[in-house]
């Protein structure tokens, strides 16, 4: 059962998110454009695609350009970071993805290797059902791993190597976008069957379909925070948590209660964490030192807590799922 927010009518919370003139940046660096071009040119030596998305944004976390450019190959969708996602509507997520033509879906957590063992058998079956010639004549599999930045593509590769080869990292991972900047050479992840993966840079669409989608992508770390604004992202996170009646942030920071005003929340967080600094303020009797909360430091911690799961599992695409037609299943 979800913890209750303070006793306020639903109308007391924001029903929409206003940017108030704040600009949400587009992020399409040169290495992304070059990476997409190289990915297209590498398709002829690829047997299948493994697309990785963040499980918190299973619908918003796609790049239409990848589907349009690379969609002719057998396709497995991996919804990673399942431990951070609220998955009570998992069946509905799968149904919605199937309606979009994505019929091969697996939820994973590459940190704990949960469900990762399903990936290679599923890819092998996909390739076998898609090719008419005998695979015994060409026993090697070459699979391209694709997705937007910071969804765990490199982590998936390293997880597969741990499980199937008992080897360490073959590719760098990080908590921010842009770690992988080029289509790399083949990385072996399995002996039987002999399978190699191509790690690729995360690629965003040059024009994100809506501001709301852009904010969801940014919350999950697909763009550098300062390009959108840490306090803007923190405000959108607060709006989302309150709208879905998720009050774990209140307990995590020991706040007096749930609140829909980001300035008030960040001020309380800054004081709780000791993120304050002395500033001189002129008064009628002279200058005095007062403690000023660091709103940017509080916003960074608020985002970090969300991304590491300390504020509880969240489904950022809940509004999109609610707009889906009801299932016809009995």
PDB file of C-alpha atoms in Angstrom:
ATOM      1  CA  UNK A   1       0.000   0.000   0.000  1.00  0.00           C
ATOM      2  CA  UNK A   2       1.344   3.436  -0.928  1.00  0.00           C
ATOM      3  CA  UNK A   3       2.125   5.799   1.963  1.00  0.00           C
ATOM      4  CA  UNK A   4      -0.364   8.638   2.251  1.00  0.00           C
ATOM      5  CA  UNK A   5       0.582  12.211   1.554  1.00  0.00           C
ATOM      6  CA  UNK A   6      -0.549  14.953   3.878  1.00  0.00           C
ATOM      7  CA  UNK A   7      -4.308  15.456   3.938  1.00  0.00           C
ATOM      8  CA  UNK A   8      -4.895  17.690   0.941  1.00  0.00           C
ATOM      9  CA  UNK A   9      -7.409  17.396  -1.864  1.00  0.00           C
ATOM     10  CA  UNK A  10      -5.964  16.302  -5.235  1.00  0.00           C
ATOM     11  CA  UNK A  11      -6.674  19.787  -6.563  1.00  0.00           C
ATOM     12  CA  UNK A  12      -4.048  21.136  -4.166  1.00  0.00           C
ATOM     13  CA  UNK A  13      -1.257  19.493  -6.188  1.00  0.00           C
ATOM     14  CA  UNK A  14      -0.110  20.679  -9.569  1.00  0.00           C
ATOM     15  CA  UNK A  15      -1.957  18.915 -12.381  1.00  0.00           C
ATOM     16  CA  UNK A  16       0.540  20.003 -15.025  1.00  0.00           C
ATOM     17  CA  UNK A  17       4.170  21.066 -15.088  1.00  0.00           C
ATOM     18  CA  UNK A  18       4.990  24.590 -16.217  1.00  0.00           C
ATOM     19  CA  UNK A  19       8.471  25.527 -17.372  1.00  0.00           C
ATOM     20  CA  UNK A  20       7.803  29.208 -16.583  1.00  0.00           C
ATOM     21  CA  UNK A  21       9.952  30.285 -19.507  1.00  0.00           C
ATOM     22  CA  UNK A  22      12.835  27.962 -18.607  1.00  0.00           C
ATOM     23  CA  UNK A  23      14.573  26.529 -21.672  1.00  0.00           C
ATOM     24  CA  UNK A  24      14.982  22.759 -21.953  1.00  0.00           C
ATOM     25  CA  UNK A  25      18.086  22.187 -24.064  1.00  0.00           C
ATOM     26  CA  UNK A  26      18.398  19.717 -26.940  1.00  0.00           C
ATOM     27  CA  UNK A  27      21.495  17.550 -26.759  1.00  0.00           C
ATOM     28  CA  UNK A  28      22.772  16.051 -29.980  1.00  0.00           C
ATOM     29  CA  UNK A  29      26.580  16.265 -29.894  1.00  0.00           C
ATOM     30  CA  UNK A  30      28.690  15.470 -32.899  1.00  0.00           C
ATOM     31  CA  UNK A  31      29.734  12.080 -31.602  1.00  0.00           C
ATOM     32  CA  UNK A  32      26.057  11.028 -31.625  1.00  0.00           C
ATOM     33  CA  UNK A  33      25.574  11.918 -35.297  1.00  0.00           C
ATOM     34  CA  UNK A  34      28.847  10.206 -36.232  1.00  0.00           C
ATOM     35  CA  UNK A  35      27.939   7.194 -34.107  1.00  0.00           C
ATOM     36  CA  UNK A  36      24.574   6.753 -35.830  1.00  0.00           C
ATOM     37  CA  UNK A  37      26.241   6.948 -39.259  1.00  0.00           C
ATOM     38  CA  UNK A  38      28.786   4.309 -38.277  1.00  0.00           C
ATOM     39  CA  UNK A  39      26.076   2.101 -36.775  1.00  0.00           C
ATOM     40  CA  UNK A  40      24.216   2.150 -40.090  1.00  0.00           C
ATOM     41  CA  UNK A  41      27.351   1.194 -41.992  1.00  0.00           C
ATOM     42  CA  UNK A  42      28.003  -1.700 -39.578  1.00  0.00           C
ATOM     43  CA  UNK A  43      24.567  -3.268 -40.060  1.00  0.00           C
ATOM     44  CA  UNK A  44      25.644  -5.622 -42.826  1.00  0.00           C
ATOM     45  CA  UNK A  45      27.825  -7.623 -40.405  1.00  0.00           C
ATOM     46  CA  UNK A  46      25.240  -7.693 -37.607  1.00  0.00           C
ATOM     47  CA  UNK A  47      22.840 -10.605 -37.012  1.00  0.00           C
ATOM     48  CA  UNK A  48      20.497  -8.892 -34.560  1.00  0.00           C
ATOM     49  CA  UNK A  49      19.943  -5.792 -32.444  1.00  0.00           C
ATOM     50  CA  UNK A  50      19.650  -5.607 -28.682  1.00  0.00           C
ATOM     51  CA  UNK A  51      18.022  -2.315 -27.716  1.00  0.00           C
ATOM     52  CA  UNK A  52      18.409  -1.229 -24.092  1.00  0.00           C
ATOM     53  CA  UNK A  53      15.963   1.180 -22.439  1.00  0.00           C
ATOM     54  CA  UNK A  54      15.569   2.411 -18.883  1.00  0.00           C
ATOM     55  CA  UNK A  55      12.669   0.453 -17.326  1.00  0.00           C
ATOM     56  CA  UNK A  56      11.377   3.680 -15.735  1.00  0.00           C
ATOM     57  CA  UNK A  57      10.668   5.091 -19.218  1.00  0.00           C
ATOM     58  CA  UNK A  58       9.853   1.995 -21.307  1.00  0.00           C
ATOM     59  CA  UNK A  59       7.861   4.047 -23.833  1.00  0.00           C
ATOM     60  CA  UNK A  60       9.452   7.509 -23.658  1.00  0.00           C
ATOM     61  CA  UNK A  61      12.994   6.134 -23.599  1.00  0.00           C
ATOM     62  CA  UNK A  62      13.175   5.331 -27.297  1.00  0.00           C
ATOM     63  CA  UNK A  63      14.877   7.031 -30.201  1.00  0.00           C
ATOM     64  CA  UNK A  64      12.666   6.797 -33.315  1.00  0.00           C
ATOM     65  CA  UNK A  65      15.757   7.280 -35.495  1.00  0.00           C
ATOM     66  CA  UNK A  66      17.178   3.966 -34.261  1.00  0.00           C
ATOM     67  CA  UNK A  67      14.014   2.088 -35.177  1.00  0.00           C
ATOM     68  CA  UNK A  68      13.832   3.747 -38.603  1.00  0.00           C
ATOM     69  CA  UNK A  69      17.501   3.261 -39.439  1.00  0.00           C
ATOM     70  CA  UNK A  70      18.202  -0.113 -37.878  1.00  0.00           C
ATOM     71  CA  UNK A  71      14.799  -1.765 -37.717  1.00  0.00           C
ATOM     72  CA  UNK A  72      15.311  -4.393 -40.423  1.00  0.00           C
ATOM     73  CA  UNK A  73      17.235  -6.752 -38.138  1.00  0.00           C
ATOM     74  CA  UNK A  74      15.853  -9.159 -35.489  1.00  0.00           C
ATOM     75  CA  UNK A  75      15.258  -7.042 -32.388  1.00  0.00           C
ATOM     76  CA  UNK A  76      15.353  -7.795 -28.647  1.00  0.00           C
ATOM     77  CA  UNK A  77      14.289  -5.052 -26.225  1.00  0.00           C
ATOM     78  CA  UNK A  78      15.985  -5.061 -22.816  1.00  0.00           C
ATOM     79  CA  UNK A  79      14.315  -2.921 -20.147  1.00  0.00           C
ATOM     80  CA  UNK A  80      17.195  -2.387 -17.747  1.00  0.00           C
ATOM     81  CA  UNK A  81      17.288  -0.934 -14.206  1.00  0.00           C
ATOM     82  CA  UNK A  82      14.126  -2.839 -13.316  1.00  0.00           C
ATOM     83  CA  UNK A  83      14.992  -2.433  -9.625  1.00  0.00           C
ATOM     84  CA  UNK A  84      14.402   1.332  -9.960  1.00  0.00           C
ATOM     85  CA  UNK A  85      11.068   1.014 -11.763  1.00  0.00           C
ATOM     86  CA  UNK A  86       7.605   0.592 -10.249  1.00  0.00           C
ATOM     87  CA  UNK A  87       6.401  -2.402 -12.270  1.00  0.00           C
ATOM     88  CA  UNK A  88       2.883  -3.092 -11.028  1.00  0.00           C
ATOM     89  CA  UNK A  89       1.744  -2.402 -14.616  1.00  0.00           C
ATOM     90  CA  UNK A  90       4.392  -4.674 -16.166  1.00  0.00           C
ATOM     91  CA  UNK A  91       1.794  -6.628 -18.153  1.00  0.00           C
ATOM     92  CA  UNK A  92       0.391  -3.413 -19.598  1.00  0.00           C
ATOM     93  CA  UNK A  93       3.895  -2.228 -20.506  1.00  0.00           C
ATOM     94  CA  UNK A  94       4.531  -5.438 -22.453  1.00  0.00           C
ATOM     95  CA  UNK A  95       1.146  -5.191 -24.187  1.00  0.00           C
ATOM     96  CA  UNK A  96       1.833  -1.607 -25.242  1.00  0.00           C
ATOM     97  CA  UNK A  97       5.285  -2.539 -26.574  1.00  0.00           C
ATOM     98  CA  UNK A  98       3.826  -5.499 -28.458  1.00  0.00           C
ATOM     99  CA  UNK A  99       1.306  -3.135 -30.048  1.00  0.00           C
ATOM    100  CA  UNK A 100       4.309  -1.144 -31.325  1.00  0.00           C
ATOM    101  CA  UNK A 101       5.791  -4.311 -32.863  1.00  0.00           C
ATOM    102  CA  UNK A 102       8.266  -5.104 -30.057  1.00  0.00           C
ATOM    103  CA  UNK A 103       7.370  -8.699 -29.218  1.00  0.00           C
ATOM    104  CA  UNK A 104      10.626  -9.788 -27.589  1.00  0.00           C
ATOM    105  CA  UNK A 105      11.062  -8.020 -24.252  1.00  0.00           C
ATOM    106  CA  UNK A 106      13.070  -8.858 -21.130  1.00  0.00           C
ATOM    107  CA  UNK A 107      13.387  -6.876 -17.870  1.00  0.00           C
ATOM    108  CA  UNK A 108      16.889  -6.853 -16.344  1.00  0.00           C
ATOM    109  CA  UNK A 109      19.061  -5.431 -13.603  1.00  0.00           C
ATOM    110  CA  UNK A 110      22.638  -5.504 -14.861  1.00  0.00           C
ATOM    111  CA  UNK A 111      24.046  -4.558 -11.451  1.00  0.00           C
ATOM    112  CA  UNK A 112      22.858  -7.826  -9.879  1.00  0.00           C
ATOM    113  CA  UNK A 113      22.745  -9.753 -13.203  1.00  0.00           C
ATOM    114  CA  UNK A 114      19.023 -10.403 -12.651  1.00  0.00           C
ATOM    115  CA  UNK A 115      17.377 -11.949 -15.749  1.00  0.00           C
ATOM    116  CA  UNK A 116      20.480 -11.258 -17.853  1.00  0.00           C
ATOM    117  CA  UNK A 117      20.902 -14.979 -18.581  1.00  0.00           C
ATOM    118  CA  UNK A 118      17.759 -14.812 -20.705  1.00  0.00           C
ATOM    119  CA  UNK A 119      19.379 -12.468 -23.232  1.00  0.00           C
ATOM    120  CA  UNK A 120      21.668 -14.830 -25.165  1.00  0.00           C
ATOM    121  CA  UNK A 121      19.105 -17.668 -25.557  1.00  0.00           C
ATOM    122  CA  UNK A 122      16.495 -15.148 -26.728  1.00  0.00           C
ATOM    123  CA  UNK A 123      18.902 -13.586 -29.239  1.00  0.00           C
ATOM    124  CA  UNK A 124      19.940 -17.024 -30.496  1.00  0.00           C
ATOM    125  CA  UNK A 125      16.308 -18.021 -31.068  1.00  0.00           C
ATOM    126  CA  UNK A 126      15.571 -14.713 -32.803  1.00  0.00           C
ATOM    127  CA  UNK A 127      18.455 -15.141 -35.224  1.00  0.00           C
ATOM    128  CA  UNK A 128      17.597 -18.797 -35.865  1.00  0.00           C
ATOM    129  CA  UNK A 129      13.996 -17.936 -36.743  1.00  0.00           C
ATOM    130  CA  UNK A 130      15.027 -15.045 -39.001  1.00  0.00           C
ATOM    131  CA  UNK A 131      17.652 -16.706 -41.206  1.00  0.00           C
ATOM    132  CA  UNK A 132      17.000 -19.410 -43.750  1.00  0.00           C
ATOM    133  CA  UNK A 133      20.534 -20.758 -44.088  1.00  0.00           C
ATOM    134  CA  UNK A 134      22.205 -23.227 -41.725  1.00  0.00           C
ATOM    135  CA  UNK A 135      23.901 -21.390 -38.834  1.00  0.00           C
ATOM    136  CA  UNK A 136      26.374 -24.269 -38.452  1.00  0.00           C
ATOM    137  CA  UNK A 137      28.209 -22.939 -41.498  1.00  0.00           C
ATOM    138  CA  UNK A 138      28.710 -19.612 -39.721  1.00  0.00           C
ATOM    139  CA  UNK A 139      28.681 -20.286 -35.943  1.00  0.00           C
ATOM    140  CA  UNK A 140      29.587 -16.728 -34.892  1.00  0.00           C
ATOM    141  CA  UNK A 141      26.918 -14.270 -33.815  1.00  0.00           C
ATOM    142  CA  UNK A 142      27.498 -10.524 -34.025  1.00  0.00           C
ATOM    143  CA  UNK A 143      24.965  -8.431 -32.117  1.00  0.00           C
ATOM    144  CA  UNK A 144      24.734  -4.629 -31.987  1.00  0.00           C
ATOM    145  CA  UNK A 145      23.682  -3.030 -28.680  1.00  0.00           C
ATOM    146  CA  UNK A 146      21.768   0.237 -29.161  1.00  0.00           C
ATOM    147  CA  UNK A 147      19.838   2.773 -27.093  1.00  0.00           C
ATOM    148  CA  UNK A 148      19.796   6.332 -25.766  1.00  0.00           C
ATOM    149  CA  UNK A 149      22.615   7.415 -23.400  1.00  0.00           C
ATOM    150  CA  UNK A 150      23.069   6.046 -19.883  1.00  0.00           C
ATOM    151  CA  UNK A 151      20.577   3.164 -20.009  1.00  0.00           C
ATOM    152  CA  UNK A 152      23.154   0.484 -19.216  1.00  0.00           C
ATOM    153  CA  UNK A 153      24.351  -0.799 -22.617  1.00  0.00           C
ATOM    154  CA  UNK A 154      27.939  -1.227 -21.450  1.00  0.00           C
ATOM    155  CA  UNK A 155      26.735  -2.648 -18.132  1.00  0.00           C
ATOM    156  CA  UNK A 156      24.737  -5.275 -20.021  1.00  0.00           C
ATOM    157  CA  UNK A 157      27.812  -6.315 -21.998  1.00  0.00           C
ATOM    158  CA  UNK A 158      29.901  -6.591 -18.839  1.00  0.00           C
ATOM    159  CA  UNK A 159      27.132  -8.540 -17.091  1.00  0.00           C
ATOM    160  CA  UNK A 160      26.940 -11.034 -19.954  1.00  0.00           C
ATOM    161  CA  UNK A 161      30.717 -11.518 -19.812  1.00  0.00           C
ATOM    162  CA  UNK A 162      30.564 -12.148 -16.061  1.00  0.00           C
ATOM    163  CA  UNK A 163      27.879 -14.777 -16.456  1.00  0.00           C
ATOM    164  CA  UNK A 164      29.048 -16.582 -19.571  1.00  0.00           C
ATOM    165  CA  UNK A 165      32.823 -16.091 -19.626  1.00  0.00           C
ATOM    166  CA  UNK A 166      33.580 -15.377 -15.939  1.00  0.00           C
ATOM    167  CA  UNK A 167      35.575 -12.346 -17.068  1.00  0.00           C
ATOM    168  CA  UNK A 168      35.731  -8.750 -15.910  1.00  0.00           C
ATOM    169  CA  UNK A 169      34.818  -5.504 -17.590  1.00  0.00           C
ATOM    170  CA  UNK A 170      35.433  -5.109 -21.291  1.00  0.00           C
ATOM    171  CA  UNK A 171      33.905  -1.660 -21.631  1.00  0.00           C
ATOM    172  CA  UNK A 172      33.683   1.441 -19.455  1.00  0.00           C
ATOM    173  CA  UNK A 173      30.513   2.274 -17.599  1.00  0.00           C
ATOM    174  CA  UNK A 174      29.479   5.438 -15.815  1.00  0.00           C
ATOM    175  CA  UNK A 175      26.590   7.258 -14.183  1.00  0.00           C
ATOM    176  CA  UNK A 176      26.429   9.997 -16.781  1.00  0.00           C
ATOM    177  CA  UNK A 177      25.816  10.053 -20.533  1.00  0.00           C
ATOM    178  CA  UNK A 178      28.553  10.017 -23.132  1.00  0.00           C
ATOM    179  CA  UNK A 179      30.937   7.357 -21.727  1.00  0.00           C
ATOM    180  CA  UNK A 180      30.863   5.334 -24.974  1.00  0.00           C
ATOM    181  CA  UNK A 181      31.611   7.690 -27.856  1.00  0.00           C
ATOM    182  CA  UNK A 182      32.218   5.395 -30.826  1.00  0.00           C
ATOM    183  CA  UNK A 183      31.125   2.054 -32.257  1.00  0.00           C
ATOM    184  CA  UNK A 184      33.700  -0.233 -30.681  1.00  0.00           C
ATOM    185  CA  UNK A 185      35.317  -3.411 -31.935  1.00  0.00           C
ATOM    186  CA  UNK A 186      33.598  -6.681 -31.236  1.00  0.00           C
ATOM    187  CA  UNK A 187      33.470  -7.824 -27.602  1.00  0.00           C
ATOM    188  CA  UNK A 188      33.064 -11.516 -26.891  1.00  0.00           C
ATOM    189  CA  UNK A 189      30.344 -12.308 -24.354  1.00  0.00           C
ATOM    190  CA  UNK A 190      29.803 -16.049 -24.793  1.00  0.00           C
ATOM    191  CA  UNK A 191      31.674 -19.157 -25.944  1.00  0.00           C
ATOM    192  CA  UNK A 192      28.736 -21.455 -26.732  1.00  0.00           C
ATOM    193  CA  UNK A 193      27.259 -20.075 -28.837  1.00  0.00           C
ATOM    194  CA  UNK A 194      30.177 -17.933 -29.960  1.00  0.00           C
ATOM    195  CA  UNK A 195      28.736 -14.460 -29.627  1.00  0.00           C
ATOM    196  CA  UNK A 196      30.226 -10.980 -29.970  1.00  0.00           C
ATOM    197  CA  UNK A 197      28.543  -7.685 -29.144  1.00  0.00           C
ATOM    198  CA  UNK A 198      29.185  -4.223 -30.551  1.00  0.00           C
ATOM    199  CA  UNK A 199      28.885  -1.483 -27.937  1.00  0.00           C
ATOM    200  CA  UNK A 200      27.628   1.787 -29.427  1.00  0.00           C
ATOM    201  CA  UNK A 201      27.286   5.387 -28.237  1.00  0.00           C
ATOM    202  CA  UNK A 202      23.952   6.447 -26.817  1.00  0.00           C
ATOM    203  CA  UNK A 203      22.052   8.373 -29.464  1.00  0.00           C
ATOM    204  CA  UNK A 204      19.187  10.812 -28.806  1.00  0.00           C
ATOM    205  CA  UNK A 205      16.833  12.137 -31.463  1.00  0.00           C
ATOM    206  CA  UNK A 206      17.863  15.679 -32.492  1.00  0.00           C
ATOM    207  CA  UNK A 207      14.263  16.788 -31.846  1.00  0.00           C
ATOM    208  CA  UNK A 208      12.665  15.187 -28.781  1.00  0.00           C
ATOM    209  CA  UNK A 209       8.927  14.759 -29.365  1.00  0.00           C
ATOM    210  CA  UNK A 210       7.785  16.822 -26.353  1.00  0.00           C
ATOM    211  CA  UNK A 211       9.119  18.790 -23.395  1.00  0.00           C
ATOM    212  CA  UNK A 212       7.598  16.192 -21.049  1.00  0.00           C
ATOM    213  CA  UNK A 213       9.466  13.378 -22.821  1.00  0.00           C
ATOM    214  CA  UNK A 214      12.664  15.427 -22.685  1.00  0.00           C
ATOM    215  CA  UNK A 215      12.288  15.927 -18.926  1.00  0.00           C
ATOM    216  CA  UNK A 216      11.736  12.197 -18.367  1.00  0.00           C
ATOM    217  CA  UNK A 217      14.847  11.398 -20.389  1.00  0.00           C
ATOM    218  CA  UNK A 218      16.813  14.002 -18.464  1.00  0.00           C
ATOM    219  CA  UNK A 219      15.605  12.678 -15.084  1.00  0.00           C
ATOM    220  CA  UNK A 220      17.036   9.282 -16.023  1.00  0.00           C
ATOM    221  CA  UNK A 221      20.395  10.867 -16.816  1.00  0.00           C
ATOM    222  CA  UNK A 222      20.368  10.672 -20.606  1.00  0.00           C
ATOM    223  CA  UNK A 223      21.607  14.274 -20.851  1.00  0.00           C
ATOM    224  CA  UNK A 224      23.970  16.224 -18.650  1.00  0.00           C
ATOM    225  CA  UNK A 225      21.975  17.864 -15.854  1.00  0.00           C
ATOM    226  CA  UNK A 226      23.300  21.365 -16.369  1.00  0.00           C
ATOM    227  CA  UNK A 227      21.953  21.445 -19.938  1.00  0.00           C
ATOM    228  CA  UNK A 228      18.410  21.303 -18.580  1.00  0.00           C
ATOM    229  CA  UNK A 229      19.049  22.773 -15.129  1.00  0.00           C
ATOM    230  CA  UNK A 230      19.340  20.832 -11.889  1.00  0.00           C
ATOM    231  CA  UNK A 231      16.608  22.810 -10.136  1.00  0.00           C
ATOM    232  CA  UNK A 232      14.257  22.426 -13.121  1.00  0.00           C
ATOM    233  CA  UNK A 233      14.809  18.656 -13.038  1.00  0.00           C
ATOM    234  CA  UNK A 234      14.342  18.545  -9.268  1.00  0.00           C
ATOM    235  CA  UNK A 235      11.069  20.456  -9.645  1.00  0.00           C
ATOM    236  CA  UNK A 236       9.814  18.034 -12.309  1.00  0.00           C
ATOM    237  CA  UNK A 237      10.800  15.114 -10.074  1.00  0.00           C
ATOM    238  CA  UNK A 238       8.880  16.608  -7.142  1.00  0.00           C
ATOM    239  CA  UNK A 239       5.847  17.194  -9.379  1.00  0.00           C
ATOM    240  CA  UNK A 240       6.000  13.569 -10.564  1.00  0.00           C
ATOM    241  CA  UNK A 241       6.382  12.047  -7.100  1.00  0.00           C
ATOM    242  CA  UNK A 242       3.480  14.056  -5.679  1.00  0.00           C
ATOM    243  CA  UNK A 243       1.261  13.390  -8.671  1.00  0.00           C
ATOM    244  CA  UNK A 244       1.753   9.637  -8.236  1.00  0.00           C
ATOM    245  CA  UNK A 245       1.413   9.888  -4.436  1.00  0.00           C
ATOM    246  CA  UNK A 246       4.967   8.698  -3.753  1.00  0.00           C
ATOM    247  CA  UNK A 247       6.127  10.243  -0.474  1.00  0.00           C
ATOM    248  CA  UNK A 248       9.324   8.295   0.175  1.00  0.00           C
ATOM    249  CA  UNK A 249      11.233  11.568  -0.279  1.00  0.00           C
ATOM    250  CA  UNK A 250       9.555  12.897   2.881  1.00  0.00           C
ATOM    251  CA  UNK A 251      10.889  10.014   4.978  1.00  0.00           C
ATOM    252  CA  UNK A 252      14.276   9.922   3.241  1.00  0.00           C
ATOM    253  CA  UNK A 253      15.033  13.544   4.107  1.00  0.00           C
ATOM    254  CA  UNK A 254      13.039  13.692   7.345  1.00  0.00           C
ATOM    255  CA  UNK A 255      10.831  16.507   6.084  1.00  0.00           C
ATOM    256  CA  UNK A 256       7.840  17.863   7.963  1.00  0.00           C
ATOM    257  CA  UNK A 257       5.489  16.657   5.227  1.00  0.00           C
ATOM    258  CA  UNK A 258       4.917  16.407   1.506  1.00  0.00           C
ATOM    259  CA  UNK A 259       5.082  19.706  -0.341  1.00  0.00           C
ATOM    260  CA  UNK A 260       4.515  20.819  -3.904  1.00  0.00           C
ATOM    261  CA  UNK A 261       6.804  23.862  -3.792  1.00  0.00           C
ATOM    262  CA  UNK A 262      10.326  23.009  -4.927  1.00  0.00           C
ATOM    263  CA  UNK A 263      11.909  26.058  -3.289  1.00  0.00           C
ATOM    264  CA  UNK A 264      10.555  25.037   0.108  1.00  0.00           C
ATOM    265  CA  UNK A 265      11.618  21.392  -0.369  1.00  0.00           C
ATOM    266  CA  UNK A 266      15.138  22.256  -1.521  1.00  0.00           C
ATOM    267  CA  UNK A 267      15.548  24.677   1.370  1.00  0.00           C
ATOM    268  CA  UNK A 268      14.629  21.941   3.866  1.00  0.00           C
ATOM    269  CA  UNK A 269      16.901  19.426   2.109  1.00  0.00           C
ATOM    270  CA  UNK A 270      19.816  21.872   2.112  1.00  0.00           C
ATOM    271  CA  UNK A 271      19.429  22.549   5.834  1.00  0.00           C
ATOM    272  CA  UNK A 272      19.106  18.830   6.643  1.00  0.00           C
ATOM    273  CA  UNK A 273      22.281  18.042   4.680  1.00  0.00           C
ATOM    274  CA  UNK A 274      24.219  21.057   5.923  1.00  0.00           C
ATOM    275  CA  UNK A 275      24.422  22.432   2.379  1.00  0.00           C
ATOM    276  CA  UNK A 276      24.502  26.058   3.455  1.00  0.00           C
ATOM    277  CA  UNK A 277      26.943  28.923   3.127  1.00  0.00           C
ATOM    278  CA  UNK A 278      27.461  32.196   4.935  1.00  0.00           C
ATOM    279  CA  UNK A 279      26.564  35.312   3.007  1.00  0.00           C
ATOM    280  CA  UNK A 280      26.650  38.936   4.065  1.00  0.00           C
ATOM    281  CA  UNK A 281      23.332  40.744   4.119  1.00  0.00           C
ATOM    282  CA  UNK A 282      23.075  44.502   4.530  1.00  0.00           C
ATOM    283  CA  UNK A 283      20.642  45.681   7.191  1.00  0.00           C
ATOM    284  CA  UNK A 284      19.828  49.075   8.678  1.00  0.00           C
ATOM    285  CA  UNK A 285      22.521  48.541  11.323  1.00  0.00           C
ATOM    286  CA  UNK A 286      25.208  47.156   8.994  1.00  0.00           C
ATOM    287  CA  UNK A 287      26.212  43.849   7.411  1.00  0.00           C
ATOM    288  CA  UNK A 288      25.382  40.562   9.120  1.00  0.00           C
ATOM    289  CA  UNK A 289      26.262  36.975   8.203  1.00  0.00           C
ATOM    290  CA  UNK A 290      23.313  34.674   7.492  1.00  0.00           C
ATOM    291  CA  UNK A 291      23.199  31.051   6.398  1.00  0.00           C
ATOM    292  CA  UNK A 292      21.960  30.752   2.823  1.00  0.00           C
ATOM    293  CA  UNK A 293      20.815  27.288   1.645  1.00  0.00           C
ATOM    294  CA  UNK A 294      22.511  25.970  -1.479  1.00  0.00           C
ATOM    295  CA  UNK A 295      19.553  25.144  -3.694  1.00  0.00           C
ATOM    296  CA  UNK A 296      21.749  23.706  -6.444  1.00  0.00           C
ATOM    297  CA  UNK A 297      23.496  21.310  -4.023  1.00  0.00           C
ATOM    298  CA  UNK A 298      20.134  20.226  -2.619  1.00  0.00           C
ATOM    299  CA  UNK A 299      18.796  19.675  -6.141  1.00  0.00           C
ATOM    300  CA  UNK A 300      21.815  17.519  -7.026  1.00  0.00           C
ATOM    301  CA  UNK A 301      21.275  15.360  -3.945  1.00  0.00           C
ATOM    302  CA  UNK A 302      17.536  15.064  -4.675  1.00  0.00           C
ATOM    303  CA  UNK A 303      18.307  13.814  -8.199  1.00  0.00           C
ATOM    304  CA  UNK A 304      21.043  11.474  -6.952  1.00  0.00           C
ATOM    305  CA  UNK A 305      18.674   9.951  -4.395  1.00  0.00           C
ATOM    306  CA  UNK A 306      16.065   9.322  -7.087  1.00  0.00           C
ATOM    307  CA  UNK A 307      18.536   7.784  -9.528  1.00  0.00           C
ATOM    308  CA  UNK A 308      19.962   5.428  -6.916  1.00  0.00           C
ATOM    309  CA  UNK A 309      16.516   4.234  -5.796  1.00  0.00           C
ATOM    310  CA  UNK A 310      16.539   5.885  -2.379  1.00  0.00           C
ATOM    311  CA  UNK A 311      13.202   7.566  -3.102  1.00  0.00           C
ATOM    312  CA  UNK A 312      11.591   4.251  -4.006  1.00  0.00           C
ATOM    313  CA  UNK A 313      10.733   2.677  -7.373  1.00  0.00           C
ATOM    314  CA  UNK A 314       9.071   5.040  -9.845  1.00  0.00           C
ATOM    315  CA  UNK A 315       7.337   4.600 -13.210  1.00  0.00           C
ATOM    316  CA  UNK A 316       7.812   7.854 -15.106  1.00  0.00           C
ATOM    317  CA  UNK A 317       5.649   6.647 -18.011  1.00  0.00           C
ATOM    318  CA  UNK A 318       2.631   6.035 -15.806  1.00  0.00           C
ATOM    319  CA  UNK A 319       0.649   8.799 -17.536  1.00  0.00           C
ATOM    320  CA  UNK A 320       1.329   7.232 -20.948  1.00  0.00           C
ATOM    321  CA  UNK A 321       0.296   3.791 -19.709  1.00  0.00           C
ATOM    322  CA  UNK A 322      -2.929   5.169 -18.243  1.00  0.00           C
ATOM    323  CA  UNK A 323      -3.833   6.474 -21.677  1.00  0.00           C
ATOM    324  CA  UNK A 324      -3.515   2.969 -23.163  1.00  0.00           C
ATOM    325  CA  UNK A 325      -6.766   1.170 -24.032  1.00  0.00           C
ATOM    326  CA  UNK A 326      -7.810  -1.479 -21.510  1.00  0.00           C
ATOM    327  CA  UNK A 327      -6.615  -5.035 -22.028  1.00  0.00           C
ATOM    328  CA  UNK A 328      -9.003  -7.482 -23.683  1.00  0.00           C
ATOM    329  CA  UNK A 329      -7.649 -10.330 -21.558  1.00  0.00           C
ATOM    330  CA  UNK A 330     -10.150 -11.916 -19.176  1.00  0.00           C
TER     331      UNK A 330
END
